[in-house]
Coordinates of C-alpha atoms in Angstrom, one line a residue:
Chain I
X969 CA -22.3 -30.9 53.9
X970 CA -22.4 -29.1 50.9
X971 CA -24.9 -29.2 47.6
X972 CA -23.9 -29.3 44.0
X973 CA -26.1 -26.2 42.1
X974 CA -25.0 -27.5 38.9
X975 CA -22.7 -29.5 36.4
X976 CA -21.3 -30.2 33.0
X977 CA -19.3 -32.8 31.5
X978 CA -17.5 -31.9 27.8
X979 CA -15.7 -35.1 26.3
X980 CA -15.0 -36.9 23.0
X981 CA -18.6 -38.4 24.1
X982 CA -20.6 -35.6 24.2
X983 CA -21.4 -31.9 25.3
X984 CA -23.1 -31.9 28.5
X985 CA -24.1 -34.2 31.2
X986 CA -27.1 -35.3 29.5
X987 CA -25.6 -35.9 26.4
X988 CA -22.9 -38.1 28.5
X989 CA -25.7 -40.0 30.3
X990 CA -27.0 -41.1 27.3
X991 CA -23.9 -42.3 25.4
X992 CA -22.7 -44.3 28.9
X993 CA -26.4 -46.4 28.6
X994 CA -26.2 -46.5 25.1
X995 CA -23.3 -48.1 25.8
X996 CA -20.8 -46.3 23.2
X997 CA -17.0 -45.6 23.9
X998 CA -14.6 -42.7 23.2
X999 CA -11.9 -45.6 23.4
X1000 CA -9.9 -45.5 19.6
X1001 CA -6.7 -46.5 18.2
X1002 CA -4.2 -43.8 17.4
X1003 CA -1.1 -44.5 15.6
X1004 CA 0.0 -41.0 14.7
X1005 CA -1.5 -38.4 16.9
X1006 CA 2.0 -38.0 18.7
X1007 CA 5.3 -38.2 17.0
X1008 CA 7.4 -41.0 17.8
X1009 CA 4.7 -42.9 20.4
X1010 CA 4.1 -46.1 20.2
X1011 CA 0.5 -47.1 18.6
X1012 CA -2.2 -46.4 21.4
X1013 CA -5.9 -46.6 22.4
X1014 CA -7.8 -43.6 24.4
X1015 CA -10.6 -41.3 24.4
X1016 CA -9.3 -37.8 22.4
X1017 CA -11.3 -34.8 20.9
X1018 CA -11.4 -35.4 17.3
X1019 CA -10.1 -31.7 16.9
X1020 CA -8.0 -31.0 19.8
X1021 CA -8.9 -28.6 22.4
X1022 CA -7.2 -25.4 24.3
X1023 CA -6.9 -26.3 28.0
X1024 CA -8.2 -22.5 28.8
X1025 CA -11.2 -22.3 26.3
X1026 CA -12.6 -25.9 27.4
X1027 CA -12.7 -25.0 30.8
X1028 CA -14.5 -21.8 30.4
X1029 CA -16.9 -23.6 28.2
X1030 CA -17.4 -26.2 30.8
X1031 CA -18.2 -23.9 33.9
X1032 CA -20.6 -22.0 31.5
X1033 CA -22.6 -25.3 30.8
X1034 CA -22.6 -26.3 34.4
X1035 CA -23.6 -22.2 35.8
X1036 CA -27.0 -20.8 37.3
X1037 CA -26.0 -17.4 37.4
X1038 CA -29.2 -17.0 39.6
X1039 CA -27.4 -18.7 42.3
X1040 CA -23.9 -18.8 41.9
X1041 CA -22.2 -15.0 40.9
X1042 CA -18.7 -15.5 39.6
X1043 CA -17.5 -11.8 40.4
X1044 CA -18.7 -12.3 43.8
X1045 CA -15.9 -12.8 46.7
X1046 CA -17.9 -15.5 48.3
X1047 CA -17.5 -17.3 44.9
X1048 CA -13.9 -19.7 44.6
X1049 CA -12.8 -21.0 41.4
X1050 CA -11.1 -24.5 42.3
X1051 CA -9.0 -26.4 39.1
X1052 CA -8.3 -29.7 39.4
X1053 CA -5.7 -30.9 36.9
X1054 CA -2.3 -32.5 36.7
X1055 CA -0.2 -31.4 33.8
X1056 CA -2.9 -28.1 33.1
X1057 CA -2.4 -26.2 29.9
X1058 CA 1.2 -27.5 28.3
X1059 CA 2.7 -28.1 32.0
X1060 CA 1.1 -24.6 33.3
X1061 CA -1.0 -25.2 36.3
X1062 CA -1.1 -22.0 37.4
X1063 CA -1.9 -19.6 34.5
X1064 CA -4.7 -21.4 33.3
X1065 CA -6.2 -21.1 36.7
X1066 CA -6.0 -17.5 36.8
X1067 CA -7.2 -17.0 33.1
X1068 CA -10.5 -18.6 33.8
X1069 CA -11.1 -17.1 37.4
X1070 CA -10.5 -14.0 35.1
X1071 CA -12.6 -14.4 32.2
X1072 CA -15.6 -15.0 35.0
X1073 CA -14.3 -11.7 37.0
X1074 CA -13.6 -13.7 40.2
X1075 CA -11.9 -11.3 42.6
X1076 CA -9.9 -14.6 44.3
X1077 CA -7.1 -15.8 43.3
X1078 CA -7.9 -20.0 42.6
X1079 CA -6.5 -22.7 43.8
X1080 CA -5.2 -25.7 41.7
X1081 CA -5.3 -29.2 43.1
X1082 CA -2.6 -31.3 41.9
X1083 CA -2.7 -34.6 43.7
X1084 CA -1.6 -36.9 41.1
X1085 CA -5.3 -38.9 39.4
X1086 CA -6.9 -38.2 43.2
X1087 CA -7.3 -34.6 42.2
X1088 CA -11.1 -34.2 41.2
X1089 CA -11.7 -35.8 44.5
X1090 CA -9.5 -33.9 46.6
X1091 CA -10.6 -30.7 44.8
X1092 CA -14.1 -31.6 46.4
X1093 CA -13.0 -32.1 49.6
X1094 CA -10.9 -28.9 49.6
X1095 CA -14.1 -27.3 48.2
X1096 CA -16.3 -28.7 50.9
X1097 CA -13.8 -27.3 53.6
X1098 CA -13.9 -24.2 52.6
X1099 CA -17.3 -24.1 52.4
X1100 CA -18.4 -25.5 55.5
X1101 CA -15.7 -23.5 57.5
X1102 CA -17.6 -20.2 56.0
X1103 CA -14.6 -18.9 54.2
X1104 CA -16.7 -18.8 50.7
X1105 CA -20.5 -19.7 50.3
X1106 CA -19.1 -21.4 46.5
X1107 CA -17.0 -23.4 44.6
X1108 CA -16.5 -23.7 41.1
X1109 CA -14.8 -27.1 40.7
X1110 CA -13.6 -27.7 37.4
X1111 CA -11.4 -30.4 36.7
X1112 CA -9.4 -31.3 32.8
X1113 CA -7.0 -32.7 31.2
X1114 CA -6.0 -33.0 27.9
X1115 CA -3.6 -35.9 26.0
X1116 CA -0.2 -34.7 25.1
X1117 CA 3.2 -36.8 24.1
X1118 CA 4.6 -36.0 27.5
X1119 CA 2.0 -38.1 28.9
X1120 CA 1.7 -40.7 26.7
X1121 CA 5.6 -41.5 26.3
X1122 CA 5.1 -41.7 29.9
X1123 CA 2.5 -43.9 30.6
X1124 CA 4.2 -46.2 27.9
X1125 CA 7.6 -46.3 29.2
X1126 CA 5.7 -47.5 32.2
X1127 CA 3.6 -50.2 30.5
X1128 CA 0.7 -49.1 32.0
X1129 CA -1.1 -48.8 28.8
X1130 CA -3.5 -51.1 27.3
X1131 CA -3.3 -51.5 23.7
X1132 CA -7.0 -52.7 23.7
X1133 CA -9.8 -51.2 25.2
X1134 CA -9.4 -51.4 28.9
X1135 CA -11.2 -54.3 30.9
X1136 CA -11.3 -52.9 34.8
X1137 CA -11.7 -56.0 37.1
X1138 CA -11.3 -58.5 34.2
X1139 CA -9.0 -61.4 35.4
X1140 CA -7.2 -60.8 31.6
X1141 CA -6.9 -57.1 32.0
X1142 CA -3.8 -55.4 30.6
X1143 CA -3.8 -51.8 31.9
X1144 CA -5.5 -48.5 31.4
X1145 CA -6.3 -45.8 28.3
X1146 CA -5.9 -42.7 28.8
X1147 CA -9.0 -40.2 27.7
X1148 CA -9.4 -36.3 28.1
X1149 CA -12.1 -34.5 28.9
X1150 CA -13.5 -31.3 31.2
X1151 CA -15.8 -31.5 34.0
X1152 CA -17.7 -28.7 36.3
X1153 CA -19.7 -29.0 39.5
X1154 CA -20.9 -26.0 41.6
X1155 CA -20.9 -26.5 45.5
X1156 CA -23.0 -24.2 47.8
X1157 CA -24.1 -24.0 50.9
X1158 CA -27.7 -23.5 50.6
X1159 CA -30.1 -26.6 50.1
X1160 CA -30.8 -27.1 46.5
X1161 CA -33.0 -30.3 45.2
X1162 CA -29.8 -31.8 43.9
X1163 CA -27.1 -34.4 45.3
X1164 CA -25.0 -33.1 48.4
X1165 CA -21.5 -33.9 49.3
X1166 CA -21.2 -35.1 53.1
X1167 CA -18.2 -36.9 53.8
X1168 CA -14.5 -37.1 52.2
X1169 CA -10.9 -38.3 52.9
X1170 CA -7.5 -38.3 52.0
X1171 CA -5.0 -40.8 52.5
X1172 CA -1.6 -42.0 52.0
X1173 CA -0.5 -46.2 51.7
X1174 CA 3.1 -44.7 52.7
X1175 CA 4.1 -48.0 50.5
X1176 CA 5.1 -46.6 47.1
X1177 CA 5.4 -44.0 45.1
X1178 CA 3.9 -45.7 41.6
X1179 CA 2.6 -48.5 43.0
X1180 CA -0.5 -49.2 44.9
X1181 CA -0.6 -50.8 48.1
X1182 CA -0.6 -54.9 48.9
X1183 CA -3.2 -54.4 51.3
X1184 CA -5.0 -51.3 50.2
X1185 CA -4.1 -49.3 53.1
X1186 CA -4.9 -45.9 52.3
X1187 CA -7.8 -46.4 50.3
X1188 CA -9.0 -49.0 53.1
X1189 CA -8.9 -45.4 55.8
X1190 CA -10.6 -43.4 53.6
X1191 CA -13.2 -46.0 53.2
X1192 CA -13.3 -46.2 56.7
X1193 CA -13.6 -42.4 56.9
X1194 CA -16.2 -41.9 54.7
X1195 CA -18.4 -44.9 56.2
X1196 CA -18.4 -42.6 59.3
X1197 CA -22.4 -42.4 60.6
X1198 CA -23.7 -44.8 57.8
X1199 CA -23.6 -48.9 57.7
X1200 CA -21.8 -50.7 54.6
X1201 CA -25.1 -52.5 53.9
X1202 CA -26.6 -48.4 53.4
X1203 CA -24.3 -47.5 50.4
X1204 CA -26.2 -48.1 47.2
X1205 CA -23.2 -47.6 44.6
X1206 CA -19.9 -47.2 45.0
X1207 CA -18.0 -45.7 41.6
X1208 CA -14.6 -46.9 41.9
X1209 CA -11.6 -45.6 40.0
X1210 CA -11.4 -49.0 37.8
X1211 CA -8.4 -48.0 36.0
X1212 CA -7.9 -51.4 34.5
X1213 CA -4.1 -51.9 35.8
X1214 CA -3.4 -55.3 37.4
X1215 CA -2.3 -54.0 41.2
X1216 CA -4.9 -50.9 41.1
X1217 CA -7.8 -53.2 40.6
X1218 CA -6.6 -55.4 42.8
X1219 CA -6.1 -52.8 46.0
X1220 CA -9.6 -51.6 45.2
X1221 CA -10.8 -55.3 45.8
X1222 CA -9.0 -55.4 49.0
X1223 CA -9.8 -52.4 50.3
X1224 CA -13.5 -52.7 49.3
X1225 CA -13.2 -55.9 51.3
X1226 CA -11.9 -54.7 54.3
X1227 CA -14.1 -52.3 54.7
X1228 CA -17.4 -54.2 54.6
X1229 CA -18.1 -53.1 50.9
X1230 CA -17.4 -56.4 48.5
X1231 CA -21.3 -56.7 47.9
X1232 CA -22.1 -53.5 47.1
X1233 CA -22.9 -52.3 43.3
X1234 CA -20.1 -50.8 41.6
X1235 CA -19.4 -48.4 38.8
X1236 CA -16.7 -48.4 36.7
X1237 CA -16.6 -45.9 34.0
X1238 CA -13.3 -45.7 32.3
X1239 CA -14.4 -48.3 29.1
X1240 CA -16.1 -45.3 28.2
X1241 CA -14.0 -42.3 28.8
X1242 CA -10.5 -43.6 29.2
X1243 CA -8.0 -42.6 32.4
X1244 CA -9.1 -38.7 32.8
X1245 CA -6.8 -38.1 35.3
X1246 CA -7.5 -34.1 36.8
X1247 CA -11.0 -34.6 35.5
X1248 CA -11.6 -37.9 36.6
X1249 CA -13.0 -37.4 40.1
X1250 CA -15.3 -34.8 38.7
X1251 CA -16.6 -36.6 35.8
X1252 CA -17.2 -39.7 37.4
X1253 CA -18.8 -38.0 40.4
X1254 CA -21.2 -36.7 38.4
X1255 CA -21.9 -39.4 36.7
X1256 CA -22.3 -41.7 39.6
X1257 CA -24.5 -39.4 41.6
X1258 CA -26.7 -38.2 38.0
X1259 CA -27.1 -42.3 37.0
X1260 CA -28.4 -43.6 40.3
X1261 CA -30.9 -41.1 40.5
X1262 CA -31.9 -42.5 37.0
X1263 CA -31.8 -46.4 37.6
X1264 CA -34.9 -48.4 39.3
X1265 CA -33.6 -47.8 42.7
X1266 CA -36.4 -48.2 45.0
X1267 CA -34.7 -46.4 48.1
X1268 CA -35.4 -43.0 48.7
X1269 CA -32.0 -42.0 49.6
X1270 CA -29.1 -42.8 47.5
X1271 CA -25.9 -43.4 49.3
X1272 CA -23.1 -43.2 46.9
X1273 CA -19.1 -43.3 47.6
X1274 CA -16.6 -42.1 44.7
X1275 CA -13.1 -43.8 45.2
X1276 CA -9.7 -42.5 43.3
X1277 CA -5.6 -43.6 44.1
X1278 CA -3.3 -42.4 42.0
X1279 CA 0.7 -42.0 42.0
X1280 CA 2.7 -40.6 45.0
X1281 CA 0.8 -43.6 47.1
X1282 CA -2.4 -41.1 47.6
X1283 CA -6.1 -42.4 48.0
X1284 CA -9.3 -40.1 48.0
X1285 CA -12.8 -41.4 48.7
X1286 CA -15.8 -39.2 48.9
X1287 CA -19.2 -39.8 50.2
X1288 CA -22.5 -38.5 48.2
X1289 CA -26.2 -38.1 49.4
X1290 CA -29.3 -37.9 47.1
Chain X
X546 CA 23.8 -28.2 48.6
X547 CA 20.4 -30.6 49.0
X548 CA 23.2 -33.5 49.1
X549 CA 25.6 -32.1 52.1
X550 CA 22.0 -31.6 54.0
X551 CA 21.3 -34.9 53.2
X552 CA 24.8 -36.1 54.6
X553 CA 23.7 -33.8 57.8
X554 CA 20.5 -34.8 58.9
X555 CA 20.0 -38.3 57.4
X556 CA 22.5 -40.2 55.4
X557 CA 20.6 -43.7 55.9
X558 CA 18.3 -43.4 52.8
X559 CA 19.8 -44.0 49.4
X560 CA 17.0 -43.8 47.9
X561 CA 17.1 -40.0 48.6
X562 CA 19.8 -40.3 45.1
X563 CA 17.0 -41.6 43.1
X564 CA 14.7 -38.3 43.6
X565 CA 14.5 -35.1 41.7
X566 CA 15.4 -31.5 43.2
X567 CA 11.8 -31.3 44.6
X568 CA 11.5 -34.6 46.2
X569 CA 15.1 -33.8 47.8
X570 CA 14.3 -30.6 49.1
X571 CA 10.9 -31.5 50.9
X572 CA 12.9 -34.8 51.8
X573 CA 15.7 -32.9 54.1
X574 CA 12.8 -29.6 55.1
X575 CA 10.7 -32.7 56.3
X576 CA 13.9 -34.7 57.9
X577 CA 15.2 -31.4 60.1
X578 CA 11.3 -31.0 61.4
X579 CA 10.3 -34.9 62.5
X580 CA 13.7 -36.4 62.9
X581 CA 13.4 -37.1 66.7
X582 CA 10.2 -35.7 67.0
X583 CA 7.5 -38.1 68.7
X584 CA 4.5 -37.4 67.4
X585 CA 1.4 -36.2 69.0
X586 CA -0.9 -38.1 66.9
X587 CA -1.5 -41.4 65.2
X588 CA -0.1 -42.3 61.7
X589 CA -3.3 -41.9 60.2
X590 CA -4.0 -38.3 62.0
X591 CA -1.0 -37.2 60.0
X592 CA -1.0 -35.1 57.4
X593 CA 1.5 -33.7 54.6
X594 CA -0.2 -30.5 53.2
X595 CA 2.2 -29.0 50.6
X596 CA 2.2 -25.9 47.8
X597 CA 4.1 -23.9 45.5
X598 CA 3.6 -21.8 42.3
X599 CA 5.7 -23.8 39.6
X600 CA 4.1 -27.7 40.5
X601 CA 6.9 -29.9 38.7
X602 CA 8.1 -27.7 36.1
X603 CA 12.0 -28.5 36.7
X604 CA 11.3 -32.3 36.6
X605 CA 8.5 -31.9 33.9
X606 CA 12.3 -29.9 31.9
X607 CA 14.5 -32.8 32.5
X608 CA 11.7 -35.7 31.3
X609 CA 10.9 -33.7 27.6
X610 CA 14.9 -33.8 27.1
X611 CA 14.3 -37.3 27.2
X612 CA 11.5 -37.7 24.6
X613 CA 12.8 -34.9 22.7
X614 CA 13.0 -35.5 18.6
X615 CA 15.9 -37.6 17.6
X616 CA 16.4 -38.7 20.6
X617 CA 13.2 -40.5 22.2
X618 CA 14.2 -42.7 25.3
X619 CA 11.1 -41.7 27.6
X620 CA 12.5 -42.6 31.2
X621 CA 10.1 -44.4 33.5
X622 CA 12.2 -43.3 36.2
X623 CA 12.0 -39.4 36.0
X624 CA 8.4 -39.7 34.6
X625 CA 6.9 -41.0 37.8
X626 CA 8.5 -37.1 39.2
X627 CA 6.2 -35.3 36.6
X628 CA 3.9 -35.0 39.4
X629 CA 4.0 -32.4 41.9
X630 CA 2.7 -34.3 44.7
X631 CA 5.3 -37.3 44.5
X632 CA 7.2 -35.9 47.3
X633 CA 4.6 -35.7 49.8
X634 CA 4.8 -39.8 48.8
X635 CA 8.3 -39.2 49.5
X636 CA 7.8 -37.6 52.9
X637 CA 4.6 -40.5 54.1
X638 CA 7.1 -42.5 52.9
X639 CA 9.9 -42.3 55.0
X640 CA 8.1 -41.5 57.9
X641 CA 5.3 -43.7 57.9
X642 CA 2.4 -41.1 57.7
X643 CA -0.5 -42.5 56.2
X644 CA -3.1 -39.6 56.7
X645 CA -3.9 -36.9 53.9
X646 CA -1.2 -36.4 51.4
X647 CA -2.3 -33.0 49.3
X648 CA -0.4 -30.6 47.0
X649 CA -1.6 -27.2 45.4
X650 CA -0.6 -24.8 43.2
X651 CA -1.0 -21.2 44.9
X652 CA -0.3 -17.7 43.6
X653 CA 1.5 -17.6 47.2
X654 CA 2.4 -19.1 50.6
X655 CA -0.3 -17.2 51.9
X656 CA -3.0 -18.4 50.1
X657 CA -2.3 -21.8 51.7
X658 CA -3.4 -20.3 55.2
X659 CA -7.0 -20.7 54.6
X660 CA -6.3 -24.2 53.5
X661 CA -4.6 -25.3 56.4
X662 CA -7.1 -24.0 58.8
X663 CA -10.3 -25.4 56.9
X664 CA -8.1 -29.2 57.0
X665 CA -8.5 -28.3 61.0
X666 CA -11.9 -27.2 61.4
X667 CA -13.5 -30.2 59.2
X668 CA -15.2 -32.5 61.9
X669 CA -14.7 -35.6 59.9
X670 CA -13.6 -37.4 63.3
X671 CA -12.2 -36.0 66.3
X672 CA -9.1 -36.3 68.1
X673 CA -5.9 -34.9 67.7
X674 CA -4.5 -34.2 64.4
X675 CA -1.2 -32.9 63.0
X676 CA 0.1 -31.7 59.3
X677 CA 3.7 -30.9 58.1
X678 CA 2.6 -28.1 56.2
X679 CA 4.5 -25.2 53.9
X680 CA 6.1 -23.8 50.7
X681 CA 8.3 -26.2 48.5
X682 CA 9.5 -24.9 45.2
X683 CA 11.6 -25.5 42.7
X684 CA 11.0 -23.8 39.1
X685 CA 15.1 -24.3 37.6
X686 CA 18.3 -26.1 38.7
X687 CA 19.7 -25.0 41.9
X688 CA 16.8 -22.5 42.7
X689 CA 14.8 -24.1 45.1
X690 CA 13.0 -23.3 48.8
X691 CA 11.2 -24.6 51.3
X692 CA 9.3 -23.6 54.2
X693 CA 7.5 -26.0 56.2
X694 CA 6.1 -26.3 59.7
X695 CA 4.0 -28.5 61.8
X696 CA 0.8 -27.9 62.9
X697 CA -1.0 -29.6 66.2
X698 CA -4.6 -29.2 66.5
X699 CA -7.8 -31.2 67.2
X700 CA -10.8 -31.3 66.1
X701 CA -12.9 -32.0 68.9

């Protein structure tokens, strides 16, 4: 088990988690229509920075928002900076990692997570392993994206794009936006009065390498997984990733189903921010495990399990305790 | 090269011709470990654990030629390999392993040391556990290695 000693979340929504809180139950999108951002694209909808950000700069900016130098120290060596991203800063995963471990003096060299739009969840998990076999005493997760033509061209030549604002779980959905944004959580391993990462898992449908599975294998285990030690009728939210495809949405149904989960409340956040991808996991964990904490829930302890697939056939599910 | 290996040590999957250099390589470093191997450890128990330093940068190369100006025909095909971790996909694929499936970007192969021993010592349920595990880069066209082993352990 590990505990968060902070977050941040910087988007087209807001600066800060708070700020991102409120525009979620205000009920306000990032979701717009672009027509020239990219030269030669098609038209699109997503969730963009009006002025568009450096990948190195928002980062740093993030983890700053999210820091309590009183209990985290950056320059220490118990300290590891973790990025979670998939195309980083122009295709460079690695530099941008180094830069910001840098600019916070962080003797370590970092470790990126690239695990296709599963990364801000596996980049929790490899954070909690670390951390709980007593190699460091605290993680930096950060996790970002931002929207290029490479992606974009990409996402269309696959006709995975909405040109609408996305619709997760509607019967008439018609695919996903994409959005970009930054997120931060600090892991430690002392108690804080915060929310405290217990149980995640990693696993592969071994169907397809672009398309989810029939039957929701791999996101079925790691449901299983992370249900380890608690009932189905115990979890209190489950965030799901909701990307507003026709087969993802459908596998998540599935697998929620198998695994004893169908009447459980669920969370679906990307009619707000768009398709994150390498911040995803991070954004939307915060947000699930900040916003239940805020709703009328009458139990004393929130059980709350953050769900991701993405391509390469890969599933991540983690399992969060307020 | 990655093509006569192929026509060594497999030769049955054709849809080996459809990958990019990356895919290929961990394909045939993950084909000369399991090929005839049984496995000490259920499907689920195993794990594909992979790094390098350059993620998919040689893939990434190929797909801007194809949106480049002038001359934008974005190619669903070599898009879905902008993604470093497609070829542990690959790898579950072909041999059926549905437990983790992870890829990082490291400085070095050592710094993936730490990782592998923490994916051990995490009680998330006990039993035996395995993970093809290693180094599989690719950065330009015909530079490419791979080093990849398998790891037994429990974590009981």
């Amino acid at each position: 088990m590990i505990y968060c000693a902070g977050h941040s979340i910087i988007s087209p929504l807001g600066e800060g988690t708070q700020a991102n809180i409120e525009a979620v139950q205000a009920g306000r999108s990032g979701l717009k229509k672009y027509t020239d951002r990219f030269a030669d694209v098609e038209p699109f909808c997503a969730s963009l920075f009006d002025t568009p950000q450096d990948f190195v700069p928002l980062c740093i900016r993030s983890i700053e928002l999210a820091l309590n130098e009183q209990i985290i120290k950056c320059e220490n060596a118990q300290t590891i900076f973790i990025l979670s991203t998939t195309k980083g800063d122009q295709l460079d995963l690695w530099s941008p990692a180094q830069q910001i471990a840098a600019h916070f003096h962080n003797p370590n060299p970092p470790i990126v997570v690239s695990n296709a739009c599963t990364s801000g969840v596996c980049a929790q998990i490899t954070a909690m392993r670390l951390l709980e076999s007593g190699l460091y005493r605290h993680a930096v997760v950060v996790g970002c994206d931002l929207q290029s033509r490479f992606i974009v061209s990409g996402f269309q030549a696959f006709k995975a794009l909405s040109p609408e604002p996305c619709t997760p779980f509607d019967p008439n959905r018609k695919g996903l936006n994409l959005g970009e944004a930054a997120a931060t959580i600090i892991y430690t391993t002392e108690p804080t009065d915060s929310w405290r990462l217990v149980a995640g898992s990693i696993h592969n449908d071994a169907n397809h390498i672009s398309a989810p599975s029939r039957t929701g294998e791999g996101a079925f285990l790691c449901l299983k997984d992370v249900l380890n030690g608690v009932q189905p009728s115990e979890i209190t939210r489950i965030g799901v990733h909701g990307t507003g495809t026709l087969y993802n949405d459908d596998m998540e149904r599935i697998a929620l189903q198998r695994a004893g989960l169908a009447d459980v409340p669920m969370s679906v956040l990307k009619p707000h921010f768009g398709h994150t991808m390498g911040a995803a996991g991070v954004l939307e964990t915060i947000l699930c495990a900040e916003m239940a904490s805020n709703s009328q829930c009458t139990m004393h302890n929130s059980q709350i399990i953050k769900m991701l697939s993405g391509f390469g056939g890969v599933n991540a599910a983690i399992r969060i305790e307020k | 090269m990655l093509v006569e290996l192929y026509r060594r040590f497999a030769g049955d999957y054709p849809k080996f011709f459809k990958m990019d250099t990356l895919c290929r390589l961990g394909f045939i470093a993950a084909e000369i470990l399991l090929k005839g191997q049984t496995s000490q450890c259920e499907k689920e128990q195993m794990s594909i654990i992979l790094a390098n330093r350059s993620a998919s940068i040689k893939n990434d190369t190929d797909y801007l030629a194809t949106i480049s100006e002038g001359n934008y025909y974005p190619s669903p095909s070599l898009f879905v390999y902008t993604l470093p971790n497609i070829v542990t996909g690959e790898i579950a694929i072909r041999h059926h392993i549905q437990g983790e499936t992870s890829f990082y970007i490291l400085e070095s192969p050592e710094q993936l040391e730490p990782i592998i021993k923490s994916y051990f010592s995490s009680p998330l349920k006990g039993g035996p556990r395995g993970a093809l595990t290693g180094w599989c880069e690719c950065s330009k066209p015909n530079d490419f290695y791979a080093k990849m082993q398998i790891i037994y352990g429990t974590t009981d």
